[in-house]
Coordinates of N, CA and C in Angstrom, one line a residue:
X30 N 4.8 23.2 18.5 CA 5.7 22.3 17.6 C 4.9 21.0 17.3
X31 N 4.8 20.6 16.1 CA 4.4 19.1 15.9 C 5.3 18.1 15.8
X32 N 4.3 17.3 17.0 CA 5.1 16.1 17.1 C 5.4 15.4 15.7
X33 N 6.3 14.2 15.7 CA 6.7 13.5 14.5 C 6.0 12.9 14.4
X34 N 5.3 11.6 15.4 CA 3.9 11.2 14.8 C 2.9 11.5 14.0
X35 N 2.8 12.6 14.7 CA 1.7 13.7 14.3 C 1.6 14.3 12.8
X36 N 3.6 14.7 12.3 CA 3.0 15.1 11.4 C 3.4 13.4 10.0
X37 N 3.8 12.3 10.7 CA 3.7 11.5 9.8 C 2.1 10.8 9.8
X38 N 1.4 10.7 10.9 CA 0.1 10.7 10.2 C -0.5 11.5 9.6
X39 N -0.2 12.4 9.0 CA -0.9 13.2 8.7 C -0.8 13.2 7.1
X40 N 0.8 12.8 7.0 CA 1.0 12.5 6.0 C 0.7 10.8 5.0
X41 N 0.4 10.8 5.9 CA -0.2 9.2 5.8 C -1.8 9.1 5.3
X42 N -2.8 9.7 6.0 CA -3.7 10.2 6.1 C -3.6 10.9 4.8
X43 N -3.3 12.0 4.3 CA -3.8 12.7 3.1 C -3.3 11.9 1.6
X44 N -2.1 11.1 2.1 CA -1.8 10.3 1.2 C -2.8 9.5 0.3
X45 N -3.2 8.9 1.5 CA -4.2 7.7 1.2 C -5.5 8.6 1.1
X46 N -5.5 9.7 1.3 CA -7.3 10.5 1.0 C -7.1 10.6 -0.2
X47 N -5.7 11.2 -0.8 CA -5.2 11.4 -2.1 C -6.1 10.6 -3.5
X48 N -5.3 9.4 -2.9 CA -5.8 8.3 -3.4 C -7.5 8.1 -3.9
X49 N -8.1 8.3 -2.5 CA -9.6 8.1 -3.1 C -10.4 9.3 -3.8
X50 N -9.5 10.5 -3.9 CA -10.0 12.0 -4.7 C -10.0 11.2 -6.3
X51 N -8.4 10.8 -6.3 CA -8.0 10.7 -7.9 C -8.4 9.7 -8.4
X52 N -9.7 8.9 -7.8 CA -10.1 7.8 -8.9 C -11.1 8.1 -10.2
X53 N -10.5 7.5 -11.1 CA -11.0 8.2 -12.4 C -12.8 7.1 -12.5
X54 N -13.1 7.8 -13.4 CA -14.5 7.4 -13.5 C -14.7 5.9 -14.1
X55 N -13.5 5.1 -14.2 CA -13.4 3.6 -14.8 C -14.1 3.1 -13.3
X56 N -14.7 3.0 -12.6 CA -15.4 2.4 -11.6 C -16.4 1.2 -12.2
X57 N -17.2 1.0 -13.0 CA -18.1 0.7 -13.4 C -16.8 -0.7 -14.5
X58 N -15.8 -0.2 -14.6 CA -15.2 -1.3 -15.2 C -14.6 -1.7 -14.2
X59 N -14.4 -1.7 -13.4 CA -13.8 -2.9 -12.5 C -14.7 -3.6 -11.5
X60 N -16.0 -2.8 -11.3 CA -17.4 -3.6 -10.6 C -17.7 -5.1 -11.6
X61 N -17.7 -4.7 -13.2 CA -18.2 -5.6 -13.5 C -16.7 -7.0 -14.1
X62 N -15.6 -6.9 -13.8 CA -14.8 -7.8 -13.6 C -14.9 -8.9 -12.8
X63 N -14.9 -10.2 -13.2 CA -14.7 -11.6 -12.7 C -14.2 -11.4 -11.6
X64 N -14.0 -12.0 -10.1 CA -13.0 -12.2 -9.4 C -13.2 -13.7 -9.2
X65 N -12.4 -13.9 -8.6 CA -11.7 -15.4 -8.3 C -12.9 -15.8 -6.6
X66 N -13.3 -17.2 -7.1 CA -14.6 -17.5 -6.0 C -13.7 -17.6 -4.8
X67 N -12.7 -17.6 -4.3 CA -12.2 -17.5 -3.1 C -12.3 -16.1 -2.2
X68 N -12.4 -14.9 -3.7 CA -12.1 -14.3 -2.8 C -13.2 -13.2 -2.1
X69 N -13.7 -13.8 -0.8 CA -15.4 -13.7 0.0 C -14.5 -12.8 0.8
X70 N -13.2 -12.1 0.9 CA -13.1 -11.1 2.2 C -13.3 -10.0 1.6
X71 N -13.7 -10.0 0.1 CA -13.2 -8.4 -0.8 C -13.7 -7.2 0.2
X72 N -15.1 -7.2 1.0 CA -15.4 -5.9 1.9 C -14.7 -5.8 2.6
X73 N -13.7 -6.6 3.7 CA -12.8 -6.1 4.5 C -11.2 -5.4 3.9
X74 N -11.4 -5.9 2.6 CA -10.0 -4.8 2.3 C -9.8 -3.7 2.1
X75 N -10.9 -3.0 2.8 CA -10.4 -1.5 3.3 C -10.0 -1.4 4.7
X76 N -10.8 -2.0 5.6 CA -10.3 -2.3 6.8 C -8.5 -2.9 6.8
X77 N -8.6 -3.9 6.2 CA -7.0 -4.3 6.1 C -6.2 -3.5 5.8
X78 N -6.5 -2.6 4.8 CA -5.8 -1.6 4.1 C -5.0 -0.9 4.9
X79 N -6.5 -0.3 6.1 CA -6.6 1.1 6.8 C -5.4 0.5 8.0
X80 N -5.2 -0.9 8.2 CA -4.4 -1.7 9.7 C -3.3 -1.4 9.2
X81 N -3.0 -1.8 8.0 CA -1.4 -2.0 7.5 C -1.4 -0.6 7.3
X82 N -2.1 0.9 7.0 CA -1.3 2.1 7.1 C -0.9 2.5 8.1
X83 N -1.8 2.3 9.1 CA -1.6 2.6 10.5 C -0.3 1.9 11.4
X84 N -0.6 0.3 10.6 CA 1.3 -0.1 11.6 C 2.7 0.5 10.5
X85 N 2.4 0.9 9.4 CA 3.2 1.6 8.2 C 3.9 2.7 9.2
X86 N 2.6 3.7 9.5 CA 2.9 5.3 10.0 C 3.3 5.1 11.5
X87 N 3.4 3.9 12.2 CA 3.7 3.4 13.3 C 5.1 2.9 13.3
X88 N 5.5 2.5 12.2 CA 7.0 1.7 12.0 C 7.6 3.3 11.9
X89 N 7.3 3.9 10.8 CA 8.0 5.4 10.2 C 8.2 6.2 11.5
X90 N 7.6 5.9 12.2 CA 7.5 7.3 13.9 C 8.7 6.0 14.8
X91 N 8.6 4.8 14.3 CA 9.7 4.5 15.2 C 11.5 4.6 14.6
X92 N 11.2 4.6 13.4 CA 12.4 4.8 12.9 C 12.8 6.3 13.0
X93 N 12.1 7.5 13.0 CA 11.7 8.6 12.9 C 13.1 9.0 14.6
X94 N 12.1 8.6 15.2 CA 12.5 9.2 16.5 C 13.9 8.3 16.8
X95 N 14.1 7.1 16.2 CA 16.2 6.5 16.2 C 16.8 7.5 16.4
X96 N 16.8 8.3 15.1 CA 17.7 9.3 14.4 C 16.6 10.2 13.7
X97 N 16.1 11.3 14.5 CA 16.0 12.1 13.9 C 16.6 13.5 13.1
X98 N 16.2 13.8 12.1 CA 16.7 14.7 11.1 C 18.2 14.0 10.4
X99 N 18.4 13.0 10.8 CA 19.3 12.7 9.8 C 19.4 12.5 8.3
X100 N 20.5 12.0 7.4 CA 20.2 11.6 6.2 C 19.5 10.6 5.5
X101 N 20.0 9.6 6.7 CA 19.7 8.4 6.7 C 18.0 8.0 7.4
X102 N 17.5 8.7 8.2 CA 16.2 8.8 8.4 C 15.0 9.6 7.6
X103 N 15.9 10.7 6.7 CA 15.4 11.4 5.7 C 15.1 10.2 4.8
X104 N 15.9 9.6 4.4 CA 15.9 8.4 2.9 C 15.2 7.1 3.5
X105 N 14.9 6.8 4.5 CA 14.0 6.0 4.9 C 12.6 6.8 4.9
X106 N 12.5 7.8 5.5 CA 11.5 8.4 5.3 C 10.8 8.6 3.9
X107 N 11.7 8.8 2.7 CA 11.1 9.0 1.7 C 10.7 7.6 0.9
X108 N 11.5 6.2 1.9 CA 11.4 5.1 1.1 C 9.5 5.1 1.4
X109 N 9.3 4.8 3.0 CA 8.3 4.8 3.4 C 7.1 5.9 2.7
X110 N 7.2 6.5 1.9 CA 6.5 7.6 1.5 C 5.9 6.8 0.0
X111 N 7.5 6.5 -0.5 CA 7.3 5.7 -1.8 C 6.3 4.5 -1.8
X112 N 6.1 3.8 -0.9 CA 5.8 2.8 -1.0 C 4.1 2.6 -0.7
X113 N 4.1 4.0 0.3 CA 2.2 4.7 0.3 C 2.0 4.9 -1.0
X114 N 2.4 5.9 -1.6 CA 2.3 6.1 -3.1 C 2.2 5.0 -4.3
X115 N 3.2 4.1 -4.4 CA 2.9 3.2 -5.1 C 1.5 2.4 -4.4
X116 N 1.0 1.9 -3.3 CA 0.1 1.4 -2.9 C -0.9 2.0 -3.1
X117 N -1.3 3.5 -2.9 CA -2.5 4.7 -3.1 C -2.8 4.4 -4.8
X118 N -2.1 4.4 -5.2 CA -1.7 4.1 -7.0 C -2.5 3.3 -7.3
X119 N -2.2 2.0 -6.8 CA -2.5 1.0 -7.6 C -4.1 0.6 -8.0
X120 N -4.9 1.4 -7.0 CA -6.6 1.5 -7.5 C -6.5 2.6 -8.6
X121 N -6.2 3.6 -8.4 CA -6.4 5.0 -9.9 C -5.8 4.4 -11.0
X122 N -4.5 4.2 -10.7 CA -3.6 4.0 -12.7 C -4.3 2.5 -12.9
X123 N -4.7 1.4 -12.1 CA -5.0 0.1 -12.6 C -6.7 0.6 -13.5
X124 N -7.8 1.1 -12.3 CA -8.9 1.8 -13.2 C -8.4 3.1 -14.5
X125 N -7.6 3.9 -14.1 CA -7.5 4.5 -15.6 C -7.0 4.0 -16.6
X126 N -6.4 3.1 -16.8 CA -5.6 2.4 -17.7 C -6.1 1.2 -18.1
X127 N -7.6 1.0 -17.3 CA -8.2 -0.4 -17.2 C -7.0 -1.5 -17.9
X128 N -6.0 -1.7 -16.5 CA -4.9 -2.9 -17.0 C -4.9 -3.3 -15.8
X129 N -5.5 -4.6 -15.5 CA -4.9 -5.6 -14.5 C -3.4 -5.9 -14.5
X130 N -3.0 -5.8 -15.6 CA -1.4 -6.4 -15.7 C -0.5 -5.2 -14.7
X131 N -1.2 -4.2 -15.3 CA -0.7 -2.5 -14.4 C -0.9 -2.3 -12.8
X132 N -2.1 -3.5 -12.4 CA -1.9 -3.5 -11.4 C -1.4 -4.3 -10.5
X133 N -0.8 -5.1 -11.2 CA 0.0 -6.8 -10.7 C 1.4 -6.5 -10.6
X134 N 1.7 -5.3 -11.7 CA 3.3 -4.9 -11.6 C 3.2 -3.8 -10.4
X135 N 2.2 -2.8 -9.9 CA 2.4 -2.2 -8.5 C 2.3 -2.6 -7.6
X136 N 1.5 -3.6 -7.7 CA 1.3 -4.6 -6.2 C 2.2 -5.5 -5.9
X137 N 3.5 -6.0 -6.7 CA 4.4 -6.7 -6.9 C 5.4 -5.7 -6.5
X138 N 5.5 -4.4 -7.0 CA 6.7 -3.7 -6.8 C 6.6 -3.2 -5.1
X139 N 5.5 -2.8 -4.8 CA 5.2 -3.0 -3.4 C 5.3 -3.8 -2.8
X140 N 5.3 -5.4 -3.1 CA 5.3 -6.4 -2.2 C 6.9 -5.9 -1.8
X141 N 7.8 -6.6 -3.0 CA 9.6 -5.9 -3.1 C 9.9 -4.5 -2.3
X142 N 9.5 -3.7 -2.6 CA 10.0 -2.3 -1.8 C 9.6 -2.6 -0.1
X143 N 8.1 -3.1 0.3 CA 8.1 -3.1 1.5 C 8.9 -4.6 2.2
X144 N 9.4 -5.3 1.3 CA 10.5 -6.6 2.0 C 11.8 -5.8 2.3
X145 N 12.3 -4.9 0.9 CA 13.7 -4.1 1.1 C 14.0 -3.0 1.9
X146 N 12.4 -2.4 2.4 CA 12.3 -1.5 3.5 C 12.5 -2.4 4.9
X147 N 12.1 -3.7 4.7 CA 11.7 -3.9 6.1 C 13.1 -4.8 6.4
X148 N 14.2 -5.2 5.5 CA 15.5 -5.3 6.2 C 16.2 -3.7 6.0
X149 N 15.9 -2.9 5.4 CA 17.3 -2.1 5.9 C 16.4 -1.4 7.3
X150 N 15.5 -1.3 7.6 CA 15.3 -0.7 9.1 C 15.3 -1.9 10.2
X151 N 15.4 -2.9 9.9 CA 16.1 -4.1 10.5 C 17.1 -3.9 11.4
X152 N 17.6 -3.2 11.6 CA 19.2 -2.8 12.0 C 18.5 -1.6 13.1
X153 N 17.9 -1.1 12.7 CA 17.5 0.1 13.5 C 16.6 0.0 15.0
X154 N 15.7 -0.7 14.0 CA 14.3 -1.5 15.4 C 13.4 -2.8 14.4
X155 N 13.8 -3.6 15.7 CA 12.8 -5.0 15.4 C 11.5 -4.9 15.3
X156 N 11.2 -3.3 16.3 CA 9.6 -3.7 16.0 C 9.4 -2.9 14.7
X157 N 10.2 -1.7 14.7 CA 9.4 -1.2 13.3 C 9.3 -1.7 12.2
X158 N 10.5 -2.9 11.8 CA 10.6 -3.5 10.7 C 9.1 -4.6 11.3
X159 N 9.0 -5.2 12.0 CA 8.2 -5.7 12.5 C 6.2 -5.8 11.9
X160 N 6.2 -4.3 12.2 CA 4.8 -3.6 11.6 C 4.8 -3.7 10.5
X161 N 6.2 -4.0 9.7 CA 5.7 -3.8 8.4 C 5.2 -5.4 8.1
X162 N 5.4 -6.5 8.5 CA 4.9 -7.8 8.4 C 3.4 -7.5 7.8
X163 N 2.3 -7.1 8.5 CA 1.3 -7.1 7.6 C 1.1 -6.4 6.6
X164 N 2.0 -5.6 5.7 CA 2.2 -5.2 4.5 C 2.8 -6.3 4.0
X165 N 3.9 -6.9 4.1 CA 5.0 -8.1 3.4 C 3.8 -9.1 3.4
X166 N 3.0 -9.5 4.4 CA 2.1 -10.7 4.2 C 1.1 -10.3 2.9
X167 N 0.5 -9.2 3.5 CA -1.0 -8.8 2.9 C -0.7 -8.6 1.1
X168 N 0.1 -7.6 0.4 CA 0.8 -7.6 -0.5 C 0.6 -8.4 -1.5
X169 N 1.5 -9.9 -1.4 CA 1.1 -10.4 -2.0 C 0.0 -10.9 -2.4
X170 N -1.2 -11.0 -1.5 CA -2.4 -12.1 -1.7 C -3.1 -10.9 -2.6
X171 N -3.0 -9.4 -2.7 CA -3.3 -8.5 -3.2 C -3.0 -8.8 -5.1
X172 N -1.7 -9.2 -5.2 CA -0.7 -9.1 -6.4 C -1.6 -10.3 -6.7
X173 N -1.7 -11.5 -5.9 CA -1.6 -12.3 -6.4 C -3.4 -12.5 -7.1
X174 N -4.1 -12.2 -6.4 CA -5.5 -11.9 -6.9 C -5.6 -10.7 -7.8
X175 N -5.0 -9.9 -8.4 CA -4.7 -9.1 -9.5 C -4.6 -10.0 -10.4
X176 N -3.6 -11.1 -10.3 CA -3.1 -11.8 -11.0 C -4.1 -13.0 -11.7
X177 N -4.7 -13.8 -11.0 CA -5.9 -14.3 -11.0 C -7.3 -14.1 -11.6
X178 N -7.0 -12.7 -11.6 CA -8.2 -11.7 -12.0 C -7.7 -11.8 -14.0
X179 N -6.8 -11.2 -13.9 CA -6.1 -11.6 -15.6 C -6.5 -13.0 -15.9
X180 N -6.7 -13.7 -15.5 CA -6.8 -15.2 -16.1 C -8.5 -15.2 -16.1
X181 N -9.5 -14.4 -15.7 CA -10.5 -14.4 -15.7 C -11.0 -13.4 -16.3
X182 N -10.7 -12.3 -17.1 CA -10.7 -11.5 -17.6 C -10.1 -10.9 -18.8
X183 N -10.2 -11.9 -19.6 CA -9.2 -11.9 -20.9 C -9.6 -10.3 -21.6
X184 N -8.7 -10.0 -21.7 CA -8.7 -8.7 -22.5 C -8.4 -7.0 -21.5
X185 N -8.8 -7.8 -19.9 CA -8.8 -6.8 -19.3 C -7.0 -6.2 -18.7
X186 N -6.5 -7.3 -19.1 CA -5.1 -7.0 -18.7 C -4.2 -5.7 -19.2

């Protein structure tokens, strides 16, 4: 039998592999994009990335095991799903669409989804709402250098 951890990393994991299959060949246009002189961590945001999935699939296994097979753990489950997805997203549709603006509205709608995830499991457990803190932190500074990036990038929005 698989454990619930087990099979939400797993799902977590192919999510985000997902992600780095479907990047379309716009690579070469987002290398040569302006970024903003502040921002000297750009190599660690995959590291960061890979922390906040890991306390993500760590919150989901805590809410998981509350109430399992419920309805109500099903619809959190699928929120939590939604919000990998829109996050996996936001490198492929921002390069295939070459639109920074496209990537300021997913990284924004993620910042929102994982604040509205992280009060309704609020109720459930402090820590798993908890883990999501370095998504709700990290998020924005993501949007907000998207955003940044449009002001240095005229045309690339």
């Amino acid at each position: 039998m698989v454990k619930s951890w087990m099979a939400i990393a797993l799902i977590t994991f192919f999510v985000a592999f997902g992600g780095v299959l479907f990047k379309p060949r716009d690579l070469k246009w987002a290398i040569q994009l302006r970024r903003p002189k502040w921002l000297t961590f750009e190599p660690l945001i995959p590291v960061i990335w890979t922390i906040i999935f890991i306390c993500g699939a760590w919150s989901a296994n805590i809410v998981w095991q509350h109430e399992p097979n419920s309805a109500k753990t099903w619809l959190l489950m699928g929120v939590y799903l939604l919000l990998e997805i829109i996050t996996v997203s936001y490198t492929s549709v921002t390069l295939r669409l070459r639109s920074l603006l496209v990537g300021t509205i997913l990284g924004g709608s993620g910042a929102v989804l994982s604040v509205l995830l992280a009060i309704a499991i609020f109720p459930v457990s402090h820590l798993a709402a908890g883990l999501l803190l370095p998504y709700i932190i990290w998020s924005p500074v993501g949007t907000y250098t998207t955003e940044e990036m449009i002001q240095l990038n005229p045309g690339a929005e």
